[in-house]
XYZ file of C-alpha atoms in Angstrom:
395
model
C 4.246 17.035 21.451
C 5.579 14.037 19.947
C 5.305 15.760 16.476
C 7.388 18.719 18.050
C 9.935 16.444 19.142
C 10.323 14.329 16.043
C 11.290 17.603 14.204
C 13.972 18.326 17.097
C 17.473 17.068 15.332
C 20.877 17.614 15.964
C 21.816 20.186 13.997
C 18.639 21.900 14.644
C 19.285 21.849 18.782
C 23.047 22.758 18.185
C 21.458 25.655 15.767
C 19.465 26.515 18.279
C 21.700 27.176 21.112
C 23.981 28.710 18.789
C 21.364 31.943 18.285
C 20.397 31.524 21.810
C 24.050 32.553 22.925
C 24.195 34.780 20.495
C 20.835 36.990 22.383
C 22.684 36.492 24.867
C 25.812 38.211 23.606
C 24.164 40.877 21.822
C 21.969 42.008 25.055
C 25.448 42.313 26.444
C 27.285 44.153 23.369
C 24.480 46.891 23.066
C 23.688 47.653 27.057
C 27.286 47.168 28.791
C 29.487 48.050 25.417
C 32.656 46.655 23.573
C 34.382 46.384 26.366
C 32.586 44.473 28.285
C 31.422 42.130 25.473
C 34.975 41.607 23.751
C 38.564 41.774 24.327
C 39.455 44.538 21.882
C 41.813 46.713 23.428
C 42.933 50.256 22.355
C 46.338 48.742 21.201
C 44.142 46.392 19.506
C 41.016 47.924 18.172
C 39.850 45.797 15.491
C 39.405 41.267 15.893
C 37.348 38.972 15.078
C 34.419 40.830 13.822
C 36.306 42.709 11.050
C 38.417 40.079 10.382
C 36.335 37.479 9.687
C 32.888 38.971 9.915
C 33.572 41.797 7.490
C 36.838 41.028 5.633
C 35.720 37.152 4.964
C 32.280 38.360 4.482
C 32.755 40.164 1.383
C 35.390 38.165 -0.116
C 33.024 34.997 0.144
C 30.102 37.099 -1.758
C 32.403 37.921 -4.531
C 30.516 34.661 -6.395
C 27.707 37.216 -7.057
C 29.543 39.644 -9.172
C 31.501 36.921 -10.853
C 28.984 35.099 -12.143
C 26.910 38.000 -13.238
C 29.822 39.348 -15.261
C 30.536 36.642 -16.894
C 26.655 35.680 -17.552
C 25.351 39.396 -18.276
C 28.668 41.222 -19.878
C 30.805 38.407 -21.238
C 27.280 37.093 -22.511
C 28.197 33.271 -21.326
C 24.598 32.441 -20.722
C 25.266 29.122 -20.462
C 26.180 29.958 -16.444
C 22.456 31.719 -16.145
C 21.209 28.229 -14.178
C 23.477 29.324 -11.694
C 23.074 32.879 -10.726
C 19.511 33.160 -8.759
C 21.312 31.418 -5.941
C 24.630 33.038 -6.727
C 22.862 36.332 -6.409
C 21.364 35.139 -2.809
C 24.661 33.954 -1.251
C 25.770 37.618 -2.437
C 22.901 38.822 -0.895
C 22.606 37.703 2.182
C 26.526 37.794 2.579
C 26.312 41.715 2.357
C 23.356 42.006 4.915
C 25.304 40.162 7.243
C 28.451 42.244 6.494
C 26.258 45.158 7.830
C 24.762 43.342 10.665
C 28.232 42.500 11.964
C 29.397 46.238 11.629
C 26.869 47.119 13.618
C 28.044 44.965 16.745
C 31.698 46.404 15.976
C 30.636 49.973 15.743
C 31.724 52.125 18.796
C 28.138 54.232 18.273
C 26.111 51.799 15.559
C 23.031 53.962 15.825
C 25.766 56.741 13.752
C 26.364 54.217 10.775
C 24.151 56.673 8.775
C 26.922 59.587 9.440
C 28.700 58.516 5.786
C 25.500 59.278 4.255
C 26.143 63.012 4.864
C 29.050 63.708 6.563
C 31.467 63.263 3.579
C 35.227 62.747 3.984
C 36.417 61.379 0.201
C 39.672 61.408 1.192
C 38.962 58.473 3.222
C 39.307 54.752 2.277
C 36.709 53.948 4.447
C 34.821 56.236 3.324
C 34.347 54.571 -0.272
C 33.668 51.321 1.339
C 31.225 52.456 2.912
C 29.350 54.058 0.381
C 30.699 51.399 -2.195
C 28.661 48.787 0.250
C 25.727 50.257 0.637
C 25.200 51.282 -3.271
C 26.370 47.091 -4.016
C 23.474 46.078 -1.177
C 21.102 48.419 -3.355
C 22.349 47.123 -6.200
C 21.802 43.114 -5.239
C 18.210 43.865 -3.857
C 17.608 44.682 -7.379
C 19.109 42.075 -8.609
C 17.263 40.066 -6.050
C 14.128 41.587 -6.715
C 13.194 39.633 -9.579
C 12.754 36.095 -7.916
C 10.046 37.616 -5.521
C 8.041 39.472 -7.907
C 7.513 36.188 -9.777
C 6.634 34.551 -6.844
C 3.858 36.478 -6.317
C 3.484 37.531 -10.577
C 3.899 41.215 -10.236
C 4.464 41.015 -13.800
C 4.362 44.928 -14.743
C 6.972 45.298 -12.091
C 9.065 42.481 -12.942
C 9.263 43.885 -16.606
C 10.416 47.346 -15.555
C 13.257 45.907 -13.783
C 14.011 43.574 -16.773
C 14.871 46.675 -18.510
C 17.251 48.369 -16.312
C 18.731 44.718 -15.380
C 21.817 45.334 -18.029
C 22.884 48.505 -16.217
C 22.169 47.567 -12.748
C 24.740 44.306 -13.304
C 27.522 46.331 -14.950
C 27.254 49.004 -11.847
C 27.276 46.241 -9.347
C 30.132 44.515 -11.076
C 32.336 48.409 -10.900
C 31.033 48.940 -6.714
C 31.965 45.477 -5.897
C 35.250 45.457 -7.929
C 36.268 48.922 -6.420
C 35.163 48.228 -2.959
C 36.945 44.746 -2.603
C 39.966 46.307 -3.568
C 39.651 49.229 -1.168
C 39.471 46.690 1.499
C 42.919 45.734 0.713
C 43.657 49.246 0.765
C 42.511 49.882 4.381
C 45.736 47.735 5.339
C 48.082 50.024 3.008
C 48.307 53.058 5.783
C 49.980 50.711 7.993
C 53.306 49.378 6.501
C 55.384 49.608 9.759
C 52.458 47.225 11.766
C 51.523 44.479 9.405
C 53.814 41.566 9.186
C 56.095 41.704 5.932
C 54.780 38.220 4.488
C 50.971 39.591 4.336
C 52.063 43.611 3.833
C 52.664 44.608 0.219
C 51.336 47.984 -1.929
C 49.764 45.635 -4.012
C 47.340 44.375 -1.100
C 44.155 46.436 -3.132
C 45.258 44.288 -5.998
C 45.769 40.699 -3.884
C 42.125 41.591 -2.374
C 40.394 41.558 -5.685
C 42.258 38.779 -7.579
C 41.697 36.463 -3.963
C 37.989 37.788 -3.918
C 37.152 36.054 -7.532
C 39.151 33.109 -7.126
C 37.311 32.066 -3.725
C 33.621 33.783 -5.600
C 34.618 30.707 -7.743
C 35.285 28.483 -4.926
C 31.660 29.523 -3.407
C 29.553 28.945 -6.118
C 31.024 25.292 -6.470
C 30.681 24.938 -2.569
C 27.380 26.297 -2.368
C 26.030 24.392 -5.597
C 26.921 20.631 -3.911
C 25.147 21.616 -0.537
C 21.859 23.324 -2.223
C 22.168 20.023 -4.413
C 22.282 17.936 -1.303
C 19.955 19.477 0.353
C 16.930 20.494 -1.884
C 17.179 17.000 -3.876
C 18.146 18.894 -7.171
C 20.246 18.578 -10.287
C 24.165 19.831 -9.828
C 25.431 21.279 -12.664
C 28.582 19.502 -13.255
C 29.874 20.436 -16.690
C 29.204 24.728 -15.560
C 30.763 24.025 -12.096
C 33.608 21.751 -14.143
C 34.401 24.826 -15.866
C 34.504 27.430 -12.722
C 37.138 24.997 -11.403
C 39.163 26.189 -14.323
C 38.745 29.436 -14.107
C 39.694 29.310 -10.021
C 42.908 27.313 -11.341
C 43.964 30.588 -13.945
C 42.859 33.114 -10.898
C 44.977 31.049 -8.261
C 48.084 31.174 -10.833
C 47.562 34.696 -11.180
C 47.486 34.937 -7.610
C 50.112 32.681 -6.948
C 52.664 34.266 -9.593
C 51.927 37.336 -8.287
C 52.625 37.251 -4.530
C 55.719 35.563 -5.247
C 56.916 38.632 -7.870
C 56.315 40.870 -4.839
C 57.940 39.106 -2.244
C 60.994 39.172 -4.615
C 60.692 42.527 -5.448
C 60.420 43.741 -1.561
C 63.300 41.145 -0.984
C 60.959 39.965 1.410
C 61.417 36.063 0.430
C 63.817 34.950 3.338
C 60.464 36.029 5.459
C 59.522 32.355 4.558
C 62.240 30.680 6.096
C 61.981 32.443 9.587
C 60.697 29.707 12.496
C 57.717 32.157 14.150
C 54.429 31.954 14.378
C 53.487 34.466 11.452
C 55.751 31.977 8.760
C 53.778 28.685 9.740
C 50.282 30.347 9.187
C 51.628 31.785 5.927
C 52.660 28.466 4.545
C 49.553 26.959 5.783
C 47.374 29.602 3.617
C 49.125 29.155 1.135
C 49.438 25.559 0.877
C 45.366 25.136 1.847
C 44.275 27.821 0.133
C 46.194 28.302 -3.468
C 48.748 25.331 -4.062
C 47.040 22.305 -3.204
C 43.884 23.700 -5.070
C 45.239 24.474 -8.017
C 47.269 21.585 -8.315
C 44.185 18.869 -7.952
C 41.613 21.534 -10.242
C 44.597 21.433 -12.818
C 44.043 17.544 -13.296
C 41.110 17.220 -15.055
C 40.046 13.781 -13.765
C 40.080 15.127 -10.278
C 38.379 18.682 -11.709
C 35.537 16.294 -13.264
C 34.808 14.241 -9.680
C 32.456 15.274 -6.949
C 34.943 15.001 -4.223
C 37.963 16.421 -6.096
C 35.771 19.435 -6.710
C 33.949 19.496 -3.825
C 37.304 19.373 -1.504
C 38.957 21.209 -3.785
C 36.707 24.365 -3.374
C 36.137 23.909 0.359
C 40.312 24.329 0.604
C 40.367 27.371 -1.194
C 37.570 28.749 1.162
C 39.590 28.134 3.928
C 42.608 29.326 2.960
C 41.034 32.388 2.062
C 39.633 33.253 5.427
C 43.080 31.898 6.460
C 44.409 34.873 4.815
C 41.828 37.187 5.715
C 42.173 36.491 9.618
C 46.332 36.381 9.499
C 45.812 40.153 7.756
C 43.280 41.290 10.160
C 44.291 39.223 13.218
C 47.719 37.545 13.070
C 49.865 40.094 11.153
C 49.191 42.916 13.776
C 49.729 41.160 16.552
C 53.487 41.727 16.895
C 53.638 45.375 16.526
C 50.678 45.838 18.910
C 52.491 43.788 21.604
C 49.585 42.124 22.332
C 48.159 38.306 21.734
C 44.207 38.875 21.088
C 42.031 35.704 20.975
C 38.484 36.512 21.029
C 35.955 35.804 24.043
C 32.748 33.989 24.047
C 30.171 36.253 22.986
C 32.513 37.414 20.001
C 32.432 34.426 18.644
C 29.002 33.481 19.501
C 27.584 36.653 17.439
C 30.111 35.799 14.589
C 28.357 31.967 14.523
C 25.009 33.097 15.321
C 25.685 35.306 12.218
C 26.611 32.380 10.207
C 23.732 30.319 11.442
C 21.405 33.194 10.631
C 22.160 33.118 7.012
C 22.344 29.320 6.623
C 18.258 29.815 7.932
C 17.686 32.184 5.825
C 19.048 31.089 2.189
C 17.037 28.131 3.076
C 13.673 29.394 3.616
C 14.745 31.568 0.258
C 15.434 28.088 -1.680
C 12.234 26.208 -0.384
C 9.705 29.263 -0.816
C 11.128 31.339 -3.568
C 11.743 30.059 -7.069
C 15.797 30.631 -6.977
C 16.506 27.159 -9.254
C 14.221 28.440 -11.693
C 16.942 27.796 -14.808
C 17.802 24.075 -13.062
C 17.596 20.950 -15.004
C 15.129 18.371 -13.720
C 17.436 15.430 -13.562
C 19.098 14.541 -10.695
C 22.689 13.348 -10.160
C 23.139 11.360 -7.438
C 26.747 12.755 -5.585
C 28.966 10.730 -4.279
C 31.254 11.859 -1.968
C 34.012 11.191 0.989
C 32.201 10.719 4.288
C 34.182 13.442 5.769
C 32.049 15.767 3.192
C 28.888 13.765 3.652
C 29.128 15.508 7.349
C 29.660 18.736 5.849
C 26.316 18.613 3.571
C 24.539 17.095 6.062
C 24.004 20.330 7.859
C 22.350 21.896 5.434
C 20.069 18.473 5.147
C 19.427 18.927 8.992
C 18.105 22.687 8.375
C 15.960 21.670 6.011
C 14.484 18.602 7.685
């Protein structure tokens, strides 16, 4: 008992209660229905789940198909330390995609329907297949790091073969489907807010998508350093943080040609709601980012990396939830904030997969390419808070 207790921690408890709510919730979703388990509405169909659960959730796995382009088709192999855990994050992230659809679904049990009942005029429709052929694809991918782990070598070399192809089609379903989720929000010009609508939103989706891929793989590489005691790749993640700093100019340049070309700029300057989250994703999520990754002194610090990354993240799902959430709002007539068990699925989610990539890390051999030295990281002691929950987990 005393044993059992002395592994009882914080995190682990909060953790804990988190998934517990989360039974909870589901029991609720999947007996009494959406409408007993959220407060979707039928002039507001989709919240927090797509928004965050779904539209978040694939942006934030765009590190996978990053890095493996630039590793396996711009032949930088100097990134390959990298992409095991890359490739998990991606992983995982699309699992949980599909998990959350299924508490969104009106009738989850038909999610199989788009496997035969065709409608390619649909932009769902490619999403969904685009989704489940990328899942395919990163099990593949995947595949690999267990079959060493248990030396099914004949297998293993089969795959090695094929692995060329499999990255370059992964790399084409997850560039087409990111942008199609931007393109979900195009049949709707007269009910998203001007500031986030444009007919470049397929466009915004994909160019946001690698810029915060970037962002993950430096997030995720401080907290698996933190928390399995490894190396951290400095000089590769050093580099990344230039390449988010070209993607957020790109991005940057590029929403402000279209709000001049919709003459949609004096939008900025309007006191609502809708304006003050704007500037705040914006600010968070592009400008203050790329102006610390552009110095390099800041871009070659743990912290200034580190904090630097974590902003982008949030401004992304910043932009993500005003798209999904906040720009809809005013046409529907309606102010939606989710309810309890929406949000406790959508953590207990979150939870799940911070549970799973580590039992991946500390049983499967995902650092495989890692140097043995360690760098110790030294970093503001609002951060130290942040890694220490994946510290806790593993504990």
């Amino acid at each position: 008992m005393k044993n059992l207790l002395s592994k009882i921690t914080v995190w682990r408890a909060i953790a804990f209660m988190i998934l517990a709510s989360g039974v909870v919730a589901t029991y609720i979703r999947f007996t009494q229905g959406l409408g007993e388990s959220t407060n979707l509405s039928d002039e507001f169909p989709w919240g927090l789940w797509i928004g965050f659960d779904i539209l978040c959730g694939v942006g934030l796995a765009a590190g996978g198909f990053t890095i493996a382009a630039i590793v396996y088709i711009f032949n930088i192999k100097r990134f390959e330390p990298i992409v095991r855990p890359t490739i998990l994050t991606a992983f995982l992230g699309y699992l949980l995609v599909i998990v959350a659809l299924m508490f969104d679904l009106g009738r989850p049990l038909q999610i199989w329907h788009a496997l035969i009942m065709w409608n390619p005029r649909s932009v769902m429709f490619e999403v969904a297949w685009c989704v489940m052929l990328y899942t395919t694809v990163l099990s593949l991918e995947f595949a690999p790091v267990v079959l060493e782990k248990f030396k099914m070598t004949k297998t293993l070399n089969i795959l090695h073969k094929v692995s060329v192809p499999l990255i370059i089609l992964g790399v084409i379903l997850s560039t087409l489907h990111q942008s199609s989720l931007g393109s979900l929000y195009l049949i709707v010009p007269e009910k998203l807010y001007g500031l986030w609508y444009s007919p470049y939103l397929p466009v915004f989706f994909f160019v946001s998508a690698i810029s915060v891929g970037c962002a993950m793989v430096i997030f995720e590489s401080f907290l698996s350093s933190r928390a399995f005691k490894r190396g951290l790749e400095m000089d590769l993640l050093t580099e990344i943080g230039r390449i988010s700093v070209v993607m957020l100019a790109v991005l940057t340049t590029m929403k402000v040609v279209d709000l001049l070309d919709r003459h949609a700029i004096s939008l900025l300057f309007i006191p609502r709601m809708e304006t003050y989250l704007y500037w705040a994703e914006v600010s968070i999520g592009i400008l203050i980012p790329m102006a610390m990754l552009a110095i390099r002194k800041v871009r070659e610090s743990h912290g200034g990396l580190f904090a630097s990354a974590a902003m982008i993240i949030i401004g992304f799902i910043f932009n993500r939830m005003n798209i999904g959430i906040t720009g809809m709002e005013a046409w529907a007539g309606v102010s939606y904030f989710p309810n309890w068990m929406e949000i406790s699925v959508t953590l207990s989610i979150v939870v799940l997969g911070f549970i799973v990539f580590s039992l991946a890390a500390k049983y499967l051999p995902i650092f495989k390419h890692e140097q043995p030295k360690l760098h110790e990281v030294a970093l503001h002691p609002l951060v130290e808070d942040l890694l220490s929950v994946s510290q806790q987990q593993r504990a």
